[in-house]
Amino acid sequence: MKTYIFQASIFFTLLFSFSSCSKKVYEINMIHESNSCVATMSKPKNVILMIGDGMGLSQITAGLIINNQQLNLEQFNNIGLHKSFSYDNLVTDSAAGATAFASGVKTYNGAIGVTPDTIAAKTLLEEAQDKGLETGLVVSSTIVHATPAAFIAHNRLRKNYEEIAVDVSNHTADVLIGGGKKFFDRRKDEQDLISKMESNGYEVKTFLDGDIQNLTLDPSKKILYLTADEDPLPVSQGRDYLVPATELALNRLNQSENGFFMMIEGSQIDWGGHANNSDYIVSEMIDFDHVIGKVLDFAKKDRNTLVVVTADHETGGYAILNGTTAEKIEPGFSSTYHSATMIPVFAYGPGSEDFRGIYQNTDINKKIKALMGW
Ligand code: MG
Ligand code: ZN
């Protein structure tokens, strides 16, 4: 009887402590490892980090208005805000902003995957590779542009595109999709990085080979698909690969038994902000939201994938002014550069509750690593 009461009290203590656990995992942990319930519940197999470059609340709201007051982003329940400032400026750039997510360090504007002392800082993508996960980058800028570069390269200056392309070519990421073919095959140093990557186990395809969804690919090889010679087009001028590229990447990476890490960027929301072009912002925002929808469909089926959607910073000091209608935003802009406003973070999946609250941009890196046990 005494033993029974003792066990019952443990039972109720556990029930109370781990009430957020699902029934199945809770029961397993009750029997075998009662103290690890939260950890077991929270460890995702896959992580998908989605960055809408320059995507502040006004950009999201404008997309929402023009898309009939409906966005896939509304499906997220765990929402926070991050403080986007960099090491040397209250207004970050995309290089420092992406380095904060990728490497967990505040660095100076312009820095790619390096600390303020220009020392290389290990990125989430590299950490994932070390742990045996597959990895991918899918972007609507060039693959050597600041945001993707900060996950796969280390350079003191974001503009060193040819050096960054060398870093990309030395990596072994499994899926790489973005523009910038000329940085690989028409370089000042005359290196042919495409041949180099082909001899390193990559199948390299480009926009010249056709649309990504129509390619016949060798599943045993890593894939580099270069979507444009330089910057990819805006979606309003016919760019339409971000959704099919994401689907291809998800199919590929999901073959991995150890899970995967992928970063997907809606790169050009930022460019619409720099251009003070509201229609550009809205069309890129809605395109990125379509990608978010595909990723959420995957994550909901998979049930083991953490999805985090955020931005590096806001661009344009964009405002939605009086006179706006359901068909047309009446925009205001206070800058052609970025602003310092706090940035929303949306999380879904195991561990997503950890992304509630207000915290540093670098904490997104730390939260992902803590959840993954890295
Ligand atoms: Mg970017
Ligand atoms: Zn920008």
mmCIF file of C-alpha atoms and ligand atoms in Angstrom:
data_model
loop_
_atom_site.group_PDB
_atom_site.id
_atom_site.type_symbol
_atom_site.label_atom_id
_atom_site.label_comp_id
_atom_site.label_asym_id
_atom_site.label_seq_id
_atom_site.Cartn_x
_atom_site.Cartn_y
_atom_site.Cartn_z
ATOM 1 C CA MET A 1 0.000 0.000 0.000
ATOM 2 C CA LYS A 2 2.796 2.388 0.915
ATOM 3 C CA THR A 3 4.502 1.642 -2.393
ATOM 4 C CA TYR A 4 1.263 2.272 -4.200
ATOM 5 C CA ILE A 5 0.784 5.696 -2.597
ATOM 6 C CA PHE A 6 4.416 6.547 -3.384
ATOM 7 C CA GLN A 7 3.978 5.583 -7.028
ATOM 8 C CA ALA A 8 0.705 7.426 -7.247
ATOM 9 C CA SER A 9 2.296 10.607 -5.944
ATOM 10 C CA ILE A 10 5.058 10.300 -8.537
ATOM 11 C CA PHE A 11 2.373 9.746 -11.123
ATOM 12 C CA PHE A 12 0.554 12.952 -10.247
ATOM 13 C CA THR A 13 3.790 14.923 -9.959
ATOM 14 C CA LEU A 14 4.764 13.752 -13.414
ATOM 15 C CA LEU A 15 1.309 14.394 -14.758
ATOM 16 C CA PHE A 16 1.550 17.938 -13.497
ATOM 17 C CA SER A 17 5.135 18.523 -14.621
ATOM 18 C CA PHE A 18 4.762 17.122 -18.090
ATOM 19 C CA SER A 19 1.191 18.048 -18.854
ATOM 20 C CA SER A 20 2.322 19.539 -22.167
ATOM 21 C CA CYS A 21 3.504 16.128 -23.368
ATOM 22 C CA SER A 22 1.449 14.142 -25.814
ATOM 23 C CA LYS A 23 -0.188 11.054 -24.305
ATOM 24 C CA LYS A 24 1.952 8.599 -26.239
ATOM 25 C CA VAL A 25 5.308 10.101 -25.374
ATOM 26 C CA TYR A 26 4.128 10.753 -21.839
ATOM 27 C CA GLU A 27 3.380 7.075 -21.295
ATOM 28 C CA ILE A 28 6.694 5.977 -22.762
ATOM 29 C CA ASN A 29 8.529 8.373 -20.522
ATOM 30 C CA MET A 30 6.475 7.385 -17.472
ATOM 31 C CA ILE A 31 7.825 3.907 -17.841
ATOM 32 C CA HIS A 32 11.364 4.412 -19.074
ATOM 33 C CA GLU A 33 12.785 7.870 -18.618
ATOM 34 C CA SER A 34 10.421 9.998 -16.648
ATOM 35 C CA ASN A 35 12.750 12.975 -16.488
ATOM 36 C CA SER A 36 13.318 13.336 -20.191
ATOM 37 C CA CYS A 37 9.751 13.883 -21.264
ATOM 38 C CA VAL A 38 10.102 17.538 -22.167
ATOM 39 C CA ALA A 39 13.364 16.936 -24.002
ATOM 40 C CA THR A 40 11.932 14.003 -25.924
ATOM 41 C CA MET A 41 8.881 15.991 -26.895
ATOM 42 C CA SER A 42 10.847 19.019 -27.942
ATOM 43 C CA LYS A 43 13.611 17.529 -30.060
ATOM 44 C CA PRO A 44 12.758 18.015 -33.704
ATOM 45 C CA LYS A 45 14.206 15.749 -36.368
ATOM 46 C CA ASN A 46 14.249 18.459 -39.029
ATOM 47 C CA VAL A 47 14.636 22.229 -38.864
ATOM 48 C CA ILE A 48 13.428 24.606 -41.565
ATOM 49 C CA LEU A 49 14.404 28.235 -41.060
ATOM 50 C CA MET A 50 12.539 30.609 -43.374
ATOM 51 C CA ILE A 51 13.771 34.174 -43.771
ATOM 52 C CA GLY A 52 11.678 36.819 -45.482
ATOM 53 C CA ASP A 53 14.371 39.411 -46.095
ATOM 54 C CA GLY A 54 13.057 42.836 -45.091
ATOM 55 C CA MET A 55 9.742 41.355 -43.922
ATOM 56 C CA GLY A 56 8.430 43.566 -41.130
ATOM 57 C CA LEU A 57 4.861 43.683 -39.832
ATOM 58 C CA SER A 58 3.772 46.185 -42.503
ATOM 59 C CA GLN A 59 5.084 43.943 -45.282
ATOM 60 C CA ILE A 60 3.122 41.033 -43.805
ATOM 61 C CA THR A 61 0.010 43.186 -43.364
ATOM 62 C CA ALA A 62 0.187 44.486 -46.941
ATOM 63 C CA GLY A 63 0.416 40.909 -48.209
ATOM 64 C CA LEU A 64 -2.534 39.990 -46.005
ATOM 65 C CA ILE A 65 -4.694 42.848 -47.344
ATOM 66 C CA ILE A 66 -3.978 42.196 -51.029
ATOM 67 C CA ASN A 67 -4.313 38.413 -50.565
ATOM 68 C CA ASN A 68 -7.941 38.763 -49.403
ATOM 69 C CA GLN A 69 -7.083 39.007 -45.692
ATOM 70 C CA GLN A 70 -5.607 35.525 -45.648
ATOM 71 C CA LEU A 71 -2.023 34.290 -45.253
ATOM 72 C CA ASN A 72 -0.525 30.912 -44.344
ATOM 73 C CA LEU A 73 1.398 32.770 -41.641
ATOM 74 C CA GLU A 74 -1.877 32.926 -39.691
ATOM 75 C CA GLN A 75 -1.548 29.193 -38.983
ATOM 76 C CA PHE A 76 1.307 29.797 -36.539
ATOM 77 C CA ASN A 77 0.417 29.956 -32.854
ATOM 78 C CA ASN A 78 3.819 30.471 -31.284
ATOM 79 C CA ILE A 79 4.896 33.992 -32.097
ATOM 80 C CA GLY A 80 7.629 36.219 -30.710
ATOM 81 C CA LEU A 81 9.662 39.288 -31.545
ATOM 82 C CA HIS A 82 13.400 39.605 -32.034
ATOM 83 C CA LYS A 83 15.721 42.549 -31.557
ATOM 84 C CA SER A 84 17.478 42.849 -34.881
ATOM 85 C CA PHE A 85 20.337 45.264 -34.149
ATOM 86 C CA SER A 86 23.872 44.304 -35.128
ATOM 87 C CA TYR A 87 27.224 44.610 -33.351
ATOM 88 C CA ASP A 88 28.004 48.030 -34.802
ATOM 89 C CA ASN A 89 24.654 49.476 -35.809
ATOM 90 C CA LEU A 90 21.111 49.659 -34.416
ATOM 91 C CA VAL A 91 20.022 49.187 -38.027
ATOM 92 C CA THR A 92 21.362 45.832 -39.183
ATOM 93 C CA ASP A 93 22.095 44.755 -42.720
ATOM 94 C CA SER A 94 21.277 41.330 -44.113
ATOM 95 C CA ALA A 95 24.812 40.010 -43.672
ATOM 96 C CA ALA A 96 24.962 40.697 -39.939
ATOM 97 C CA GLY A 97 21.298 39.729 -39.603
ATOM 98 C CA ALA A 98 21.801 36.321 -41.231
ATOM 99 C CA THR A 99 25.055 35.738 -39.339
ATOM 100 C CA ALA A 100 23.109 36.282 -36.096
ATOM 101 C CA PHE A 101 20.719 33.464 -37.068
ATOM 102 C CA ALA A 102 23.360 31.212 -38.633
ATOM 103 C CA SER A 103 26.150 31.525 -36.077
ATOM 104 C CA GLY A 104 24.539 33.076 -33.009
ATOM 105 C CA VAL A 105 26.860 36.096 -32.916
ATOM 106 C CA LYS A 106 26.156 39.788 -33.274
ATOM 107 C CA THR A 107 28.647 41.043 -35.829
ATOM 108 C CA TYR A 108 29.284 44.159 -37.902
ATOM 109 C CA ASN A 109 27.170 45.061 -40.928
ATOM 110 C CA GLY A 110 28.646 43.417 -44.014
ATOM 111 C CA ALA A 111 30.096 40.396 -42.180
ATOM 112 C CA ILE A 112 29.391 36.927 -43.601
ATOM 113 C CA GLY A 113 29.652 34.139 -41.016
ATOM 114 C CA VAL A 114 32.427 35.858 -39.074
ATOM 115 C CA THR A 115 32.685 37.497 -35.643
ATOM 116 C CA PRO A 116 33.511 41.211 -35.191
ATOM 117 C CA ASP A 117 37.188 40.078 -35.224
ATOM 118 C CA THR A 118 36.588 38.435 -38.643
ATOM 119 C CA ILE A 119 37.013 34.950 -37.160
ATOM 120 C CA ALA A 120 34.888 32.285 -38.858
ATOM 121 C CA ALA A 121 31.899 31.309 -36.700
ATOM 122 C CA LYS A 122 30.376 27.879 -37.245
ATOM 123 C CA THR A 123 26.919 28.051 -38.824
ATOM 124 C CA LEU A 124 23.749 26.026 -38.217
ATOM 125 C CA LEU A 125 24.219 24.433 -41.635
ATOM 126 C CA GLU A 126 27.772 23.364 -40.747
ATOM 127 C CA GLU A 127 26.655 22.193 -37.314
ATOM 128 C CA ALA A 128 23.912 20.119 -38.944
ATOM 129 C CA GLN A 129 26.387 18.551 -41.383
ATOM 130 C CA ASP A 130 28.722 17.671 -38.509
ATOM 131 C CA LYS A 131 25.837 15.893 -36.796
ATOM 132 C CA GLY A 132 25.012 13.857 -39.910
ATOM 133 C CA LEU A 133 21.943 15.774 -41.046
ATOM 134 C CA GLU A 134 21.383 16.660 -44.675
ATOM 135 C CA THR A 135 21.347 20.351 -45.516
ATOM 136 C CA GLY A 136 19.878 22.734 -48.057
ATOM 137 C CA LEU A 137 19.589 26.376 -49.091
ATOM 138 C CA VAL A 138 16.783 27.621 -51.359
ATOM 139 C CA VAL A 139 16.678 31.351 -52.131
ATOM 140 C CA SER A 140 15.293 33.900 -54.592
ATOM 141 C CA SER A 141 18.521 35.934 -54.667
ATOM 142 C CA THR A 142 21.900 34.669 -55.857
ATOM 143 C CA ILE A 143 23.218 31.785 -53.770
ATOM 144 C CA VAL A 144 26.223 33.992 -52.846
ATOM 145 C CA HIS A 145 24.034 36.879 -51.611
ATOM 146 C CA ALA A 146 24.361 37.897 -47.945
ATOM 147 C CA THR A 147 21.547 35.820 -46.442
ATOM 148 C CA PRO A 148 22.402 32.369 -47.880
ATOM 149 C CA ALA A 149 26.136 33.183 -47.796
ATOM 150 C CA ALA A 150 26.046 33.625 -44.026
ATOM 151 C CA PHE A 151 25.008 29.970 -43.671
ATOM 152 C CA ILE A 152 27.653 28.456 -45.935
ATOM 153 C CA ALA A 153 30.550 30.926 -46.215
ATOM 154 C CA HIS A 154 32.876 32.965 -44.051
ATOM 155 C CA ASN A 155 34.033 36.296 -45.402
ATOM 156 C CA ARG A 156 34.806 39.710 -43.969
ATOM 157 C CA LEU A 157 32.754 41.413 -46.696
ATOM 158 C CA ARG A 158 29.425 40.488 -48.274
ATOM 159 C CA LYS A 159 30.429 41.939 -51.640
ATOM 160 C CA ASN A 160 33.210 39.377 -52.151
ATOM 161 C CA TYR A 161 30.861 37.245 -54.231
ATOM 162 C CA GLU A 162 33.564 35.296 -56.068
ATOM 163 C CA GLU A 163 35.294 34.376 -52.797
ATOM 164 C CA ILE A 164 31.938 33.388 -51.321
ATOM 165 C CA ALA A 165 31.285 31.166 -54.368
ATOM 166 C CA VAL A 166 34.567 29.363 -53.603
ATOM 167 C CA ASP A 167 33.296 28.704 -50.074
ATOM 168 C CA VAL A 168 30.029 27.389 -51.535
ATOM 169 C CA SER A 169 31.988 25.092 -53.873
ATOM 170 C CA ASN A 170 34.065 23.744 -50.965
ATOM 171 C CA HIS A 171 30.951 22.815 -49.003
ATOM 172 C CA THR A 172 28.959 19.610 -49.190
ATOM 173 C CA ALA A 173 25.439 20.907 -48.684
ATOM 174 C CA ASP A 174 22.966 18.528 -50.325
ATOM 175 C CA VAL A 175 20.623 20.969 -52.072
ATOM 176 C CA LEU A 176 21.640 24.461 -53.242
ATOM 177 C CA ILE A 177 19.163 26.513 -55.270
ATOM 178 C CA GLY A 178 19.568 30.184 -56.169
ATOM 179 C CA GLY A 179 20.922 32.551 -58.796
ATOM 180 C CA GLY A 180 24.452 33.745 -59.562
ATOM 181 C CA LYS A 181 25.771 31.343 -62.227
ATOM 182 C CA LYS A 182 28.376 33.885 -63.360
ATOM 183 C CA PHE A 183 30.163 33.721 -59.992
ATOM 184 C CA PHE A 184 30.796 30.021 -60.652
ATOM 185 C CA ASP A 185 31.738 29.868 -64.333
ATOM 186 C CA ARG A 186 33.000 33.304 -65.439
ATOM 187 C CA ARG A 187 35.354 34.349 -62.684
ATOM 188 C CA LYS A 188 38.312 36.696 -62.588
ATOM 189 C CA ASP A 189 40.544 33.816 -61.475
ATOM 190 C CA GLU A 190 39.135 31.667 -64.314
ATOM 191 C CA GLN A 191 38.406 28.761 -61.965
ATOM 192 C CA ASP A 192 35.472 26.669 -63.165
ATOM 193 C CA LEU A 193 33.615 26.004 -59.929
ATOM 194 C CA ILE A 194 30.844 24.142 -61.735
ATOM 195 C CA SER A 195 33.242 21.435 -62.995
ATOM 196 C CA LYS A 196 34.835 21.372 -59.561
ATOM 197 C CA MET A 197 31.482 20.747 -57.887
ATOM 198 C CA GLU A 198 30.538 18.124 -60.483
ATOM 199 C CA SER A 199 33.700 16.212 -59.661
ATOM 200 C CA ASN A 200 32.754 16.563 -55.963
ATOM 201 C CA GLY A 201 29.490 14.660 -56.378
ATOM 202 C CA TYR A 202 27.132 17.409 -57.469
ATOM 203 C CA GLU A 203 24.724 17.343 -60.328
ATOM 204 C CA VAL A 204 24.806 20.951 -61.548
ATOM 205 C CA LYS A 205 21.843 22.302 -63.501
ATOM 206 C CA THR A 206 20.997 25.859 -64.484
ATOM 207 C CA PHE A 207 18.083 27.909 -65.760
ATOM 208 C CA LEU A 208 19.384 27.063 -69.249
ATOM 209 C CA ASP A 209 18.428 23.417 -68.649
ATOM 210 C CA GLY A 210 14.802 24.386 -67.984
ATOM 211 C CA ASP A 211 12.463 24.795 -65.031
ATOM 212 C CA ILE A 212 13.378 22.872 -61.927
ATOM 213 C CA GLN A 213 10.138 20.884 -61.820
ATOM 214 C CA ASN A 214 10.824 19.517 -65.333
ATOM 215 C CA LEU A 215 14.397 18.348 -64.751
ATOM 216 C CA THR A 216 15.338 14.689 -64.609
ATOM 217 C CA LEU A 217 17.765 14.471 -61.725
ATOM 218 C CA ASP A 218 20.062 11.774 -60.387
ATOM 219 C CA PRO A 219 18.829 11.135 -56.835
ATOM 220 C CA SER A 220 22.215 9.739 -55.790
ATOM 221 C CA LYS A 221 23.920 13.115 -56.311
ATOM 222 C CA LYS A 222 23.854 16.414 -54.497
ATOM 223 C CA ILE A 223 22.151 19.165 -56.484
ATOM 224 C CA LEU A 224 23.240 22.693 -57.362
ATOM 225 C CA TYR A 225 20.581 24.432 -59.462
ATOM 226 C CA LEU A 226 21.518 27.951 -60.549
ATOM 227 C CA THR A 227 18.303 29.811 -61.287
ATOM 228 C CA ALA A 228 19.779 32.861 -63.049
ATOM 229 C CA ASP A 229 23.054 34.233 -64.318
ATOM 230 C CA GLU A 230 22.940 37.075 -61.781
ATOM 231 C CA ASP A 231 19.966 38.048 -59.583
ATOM 232 C CA PRO A 232 16.803 36.047 -60.256
ATOM 233 C CA LEU A 233 13.851 38.042 -61.615
ATOM 234 C CA PRO A 234 11.152 39.473 -59.373
ATOM 235 C CA VAL A 235 8.069 37.270 -59.183
ATOM 236 C CA SER A 236 6.125 39.985 -61.078
ATOM 237 C CA GLN A 237 8.463 39.455 -64.058
ATOM 238 C CA GLY A 238 8.003 35.707 -64.191
ATOM 239 C CA ARG A 239 10.153 34.123 -61.476
ATOM 240 C CA ASP A 240 8.185 31.116 -60.291
ATOM 241 C CA TYR A 241 10.656 28.604 -58.874
ATOM 242 C CA LEU A 242 10.564 29.191 -55.124
ATOM 243 C CA VAL A 243 7.613 26.848 -54.513
ATOM 244 C CA PRO A 244 8.774 23.957 -56.795
ATOM 245 C CA ALA A 245 12.374 24.359 -55.591
ATOM 246 C CA THR A 246 11.184 24.073 -52.006
ATOM 247 C CA GLU A 247 9.139 20.973 -52.862
ATOM 248 C CA LEU A 248 12.132 19.369 -54.577
ATOM 249 C CA ALA A 249 14.362 20.187 -51.620
ATOM 250 C CA LEU A 250 11.838 18.799 -49.116
ATOM 251 C CA ASN A 251 11.529 15.556 -51.126
ATOM 252 C CA ARG A 252 15.280 15.171 -51.366
ATOM 253 C CA LEU A 253 16.184 16.077 -47.812
ATOM 254 C CA ASN A 254 13.356 14.052 -46.306
ATOM 255 C CA GLN A 255 15.133 10.883 -47.507
ATOM 256 C CA SER A 256 17.681 11.529 -44.758
ATOM 257 C CA GLU A 257 17.362 9.165 -41.795
ATOM 258 C CA ASN A 258 19.128 11.639 -39.531
ATOM 259 C CA GLY A 259 16.934 14.585 -40.460
ATOM 260 C CA PHE A 260 17.814 17.796 -42.222
ATOM 261 C CA PHE A 261 18.426 21.499 -41.827
ATOM 262 C CA MET A 262 17.198 23.834 -44.548
ATOM 263 C CA MET A 263 17.122 27.604 -44.915
ATOM 264 C CA ILE A 264 14.639 29.090 -47.377
ATOM 265 C CA GLU A 265 14.753 32.795 -48.162
ATOM 266 C CA GLY A 266 12.158 35.054 -49.742
ATOM 267 C CA SER A 267 15.001 37.357 -50.745
ATOM 268 C CA GLN A 268 13.262 40.078 -52.682
ATOM 269 C CA ILE A 269 10.732 41.438 -50.161
ATOM 270 C CA ASP A 270 13.770 43.512 -49.146
ATOM 271 C CA TRP A 271 14.420 44.683 -52.689
ATOM 272 C CA GLY A 272 10.868 45.981 -52.993
ATOM 273 C CA GLY A 273 11.491 47.942 -49.792
ATOM 274 C CA HIS A 274 14.753 49.452 -51.068
ATOM 275 C CA ALA A 275 12.954 50.434 -54.278
ATOM 276 C CA ASN A 276 10.075 51.931 -52.220
ATOM 277 C CA ASN A 277 7.840 49.846 -54.468
ATOM 278 C CA SER A 278 4.785 48.605 -52.584
ATOM 279 C CA ASP A 279 3.574 46.309 -55.393
ATOM 280 C CA TYR A 280 7.035 44.659 -55.466
ATOM 281 C CA ILE A 281 6.881 44.102 -51.690
ATOM 282 C CA VAL A 282 3.366 42.647 -51.865
ATOM 283 C CA SER A 283 4.004 40.231 -54.747
ATOM 284 C CA GLU A 284 7.199 38.916 -53.106
ATOM 285 C CA MET A 285 5.437 38.666 -49.735
ATOM 286 C CA ILE A 286 2.592 36.599 -51.204
ATOM 287 C CA ASP A 287 5.057 34.356 -53.090
ATOM 288 C CA PHE A 288 6.964 33.727 -49.855
ATOM 289 C CA ASP A 289 3.689 32.957 -48.080
ATOM 290 C CA HIS A 290 2.917 30.294 -50.729
ATOM 291 C CA VAL A 291 6.248 28.694 -49.841
ATOM 292 C CA ILE A 292 5.341 28.914 -46.148
ATOM 293 C CA GLY A 293 2.115 27.038 -46.980
ATOM 294 C CA LYS A 294 4.045 24.199 -48.665
ATOM 295 C CA VAL A 295 6.463 23.960 -45.761
ATOM 296 C CA LEU A 296 3.610 23.879 -43.235
ATOM 297 C CA ASP A 297 1.856 21.126 -45.229
ATOM 298 C CA PHE A 298 5.064 19.099 -44.993
ATOM 299 C CA ALA A 299 5.595 19.851 -41.295
ATOM 300 C CA LYS A 300 1.997 18.995 -40.375
ATOM 301 C CA LYS A 301 2.284 15.605 -42.051
ATOM 302 C CA ASP A 302 5.777 14.956 -40.723
ATOM 303 C CA ARG A 303 5.054 16.053 -37.122
ATOM 304 C CA ASN A 304 8.780 16.075 -36.411
ATOM 305 C CA THR A 305 9.860 19.289 -38.103
ATOM 306 C CA LEU A 306 10.469 22.635 -36.445
ATOM 307 C CA VAL A 307 9.590 25.533 -38.743
ATOM 308 C CA VAL A 308 10.757 29.040 -37.831
ATOM 309 C CA VAL A 309 9.756 31.971 -40.023
ATOM 310 C CA THR A 310 11.253 35.399 -39.450
ATOM 311 C CA ALA A 311 13.067 38.301 -41.112
ATOM 312 C CA ASP A 312 16.519 39.764 -40.654
ATOM 313 C CA HIS A 313 15.100 43.324 -40.473
ATOM 314 C CA GLU A 314 12.416 45.564 -41.910
ATOM 315 C CA THR A 315 13.127 47.506 -45.117
ATOM 316 C CA GLY A 316 11.805 50.882 -46.225
ATOM 317 C CA GLY A 317 10.207 52.091 -42.996
ATOM 318 C CA TYR A 318 7.124 50.905 -44.853
ATOM 319 C CA ALA A 319 3.685 52.044 -43.687
ATOM 320 C CA ILE A 320 0.145 51.320 -44.849
ATOM 321 C CA LEU A 321 -1.605 54.664 -44.987
ATOM 322 C CA ASN A 322 -5.171 55.885 -44.819
ATOM 323 C CA GLY A 323 -6.800 55.468 -48.238
ATOM 324 C CA THR A 324 -5.654 51.863 -48.564
ATOM 325 C CA THR A 325 -8.334 49.585 -50.020
ATOM 326 C CA ALA A 326 -8.684 45.808 -50.370
ATOM 327 C CA GLU A 327 -7.234 46.153 -53.894
ATOM 328 C CA LYS A 328 -4.527 48.765 -53.435
ATOM 329 C CA ILE A 329 -2.093 49.690 -50.678
ATOM 330 C CA GLU A 330 -1.553 53.417 -50.139
ATOM 331 C CA PRO A 331 2.105 53.139 -49.122
ATOM 332 C CA GLY A 332 4.366 55.376 -47.110
ATOM 333 C CA PHE A 333 8.136 54.956 -46.913
ATOM 334 C CA SER A 334 10.469 56.658 -44.479
ATOM 335 C CA SER A 335 13.707 55.226 -45.894
ATOM 336 C CA THR A 336 15.276 53.463 -48.854
ATOM 337 C CA TYR A 337 17.297 51.395 -46.363
ATOM 338 C CA HIS A 338 16.452 49.099 -43.444
ATOM 339 C CA SER A 339 14.851 50.163 -40.164
ATOM 340 C CA ALA A 340 15.433 49.167 -36.538
ATOM 341 C CA THR A 341 11.916 47.963 -35.671
ATOM 342 C CA MET A 342 11.527 44.649 -33.846
ATOM 343 C CA ILE A 343 10.833 41.677 -36.106
ATOM 344 C CA PRO A 344 8.174 38.961 -35.709
ATOM 345 C CA VAL A 345 9.134 35.293 -35.334
ATOM 346 C CA PHE A 346 6.625 32.531 -36.130
ATOM 347 C CA ALA A 347 7.297 28.948 -35.010
ATOM 348 C CA TYR A 348 5.558 25.613 -35.608
ATOM 349 C CA GLY A 349 6.348 22.093 -34.515
ATOM 350 C CA PRO A 350 8.295 20.462 -31.674
ATOM 351 C CA GLY A 351 9.915 23.129 -29.492
ATOM 352 C CA SER A 352 7.978 25.967 -31.110
ATOM 353 C CA GLU A 353 6.765 27.250 -27.701
ATOM 354 C CA ASP A 354 10.367 28.324 -27.050
ATOM 355 C CA PHE A 355 10.011 31.047 -29.657
ATOM 356 C CA ARG A 356 7.433 33.034 -27.698
ATOM 357 C CA GLY A 357 8.522 36.290 -26.071
ATOM 358 C CA ILE A 358 10.967 39.041 -26.923
ATOM 359 C CA TYR A 359 14.618 38.133 -27.411
ATOM 360 C CA GLN A 360 17.750 38.790 -29.448
ATOM 361 C CA ASN A 361 18.102 37.732 -33.098
ATOM 362 C CA THR A 362 21.043 35.584 -31.957
ATOM 363 C CA ASP A 363 18.699 33.699 -29.598
ATOM 364 C CA ILE A 364 17.005 32.122 -32.625
ATOM 365 C CA ASN A 365 20.301 30.319 -33.266
ATOM 366 C CA LYS A 366 20.639 29.391 -29.600
ATOM 367 C CA LYS A 367 17.082 28.116 -29.301
ATOM 368 C CA ILE A 368 17.457 25.917 -32.395
ATOM 369 C CA LYS A 369 20.761 24.506 -31.138
ATOM 370 C CA ALA A 370 19.364 23.862 -27.659
ATOM 371 C CA LEU A 371 16.363 22.017 -29.116
ATOM 372 C CA MET A 372 18.590 19.953 -31.405
ATOM 373 C CA GLY A 373 21.059 19.203 -28.605
ATOM 374 C CA TRP A 374 23.946 20.792 -30.557
HETATM 375 MG MG MG B 1 18.735 38.385 -48.290
HETATM 376 ZN ZN ZN B 2 18.319 45.182 -47.761
#
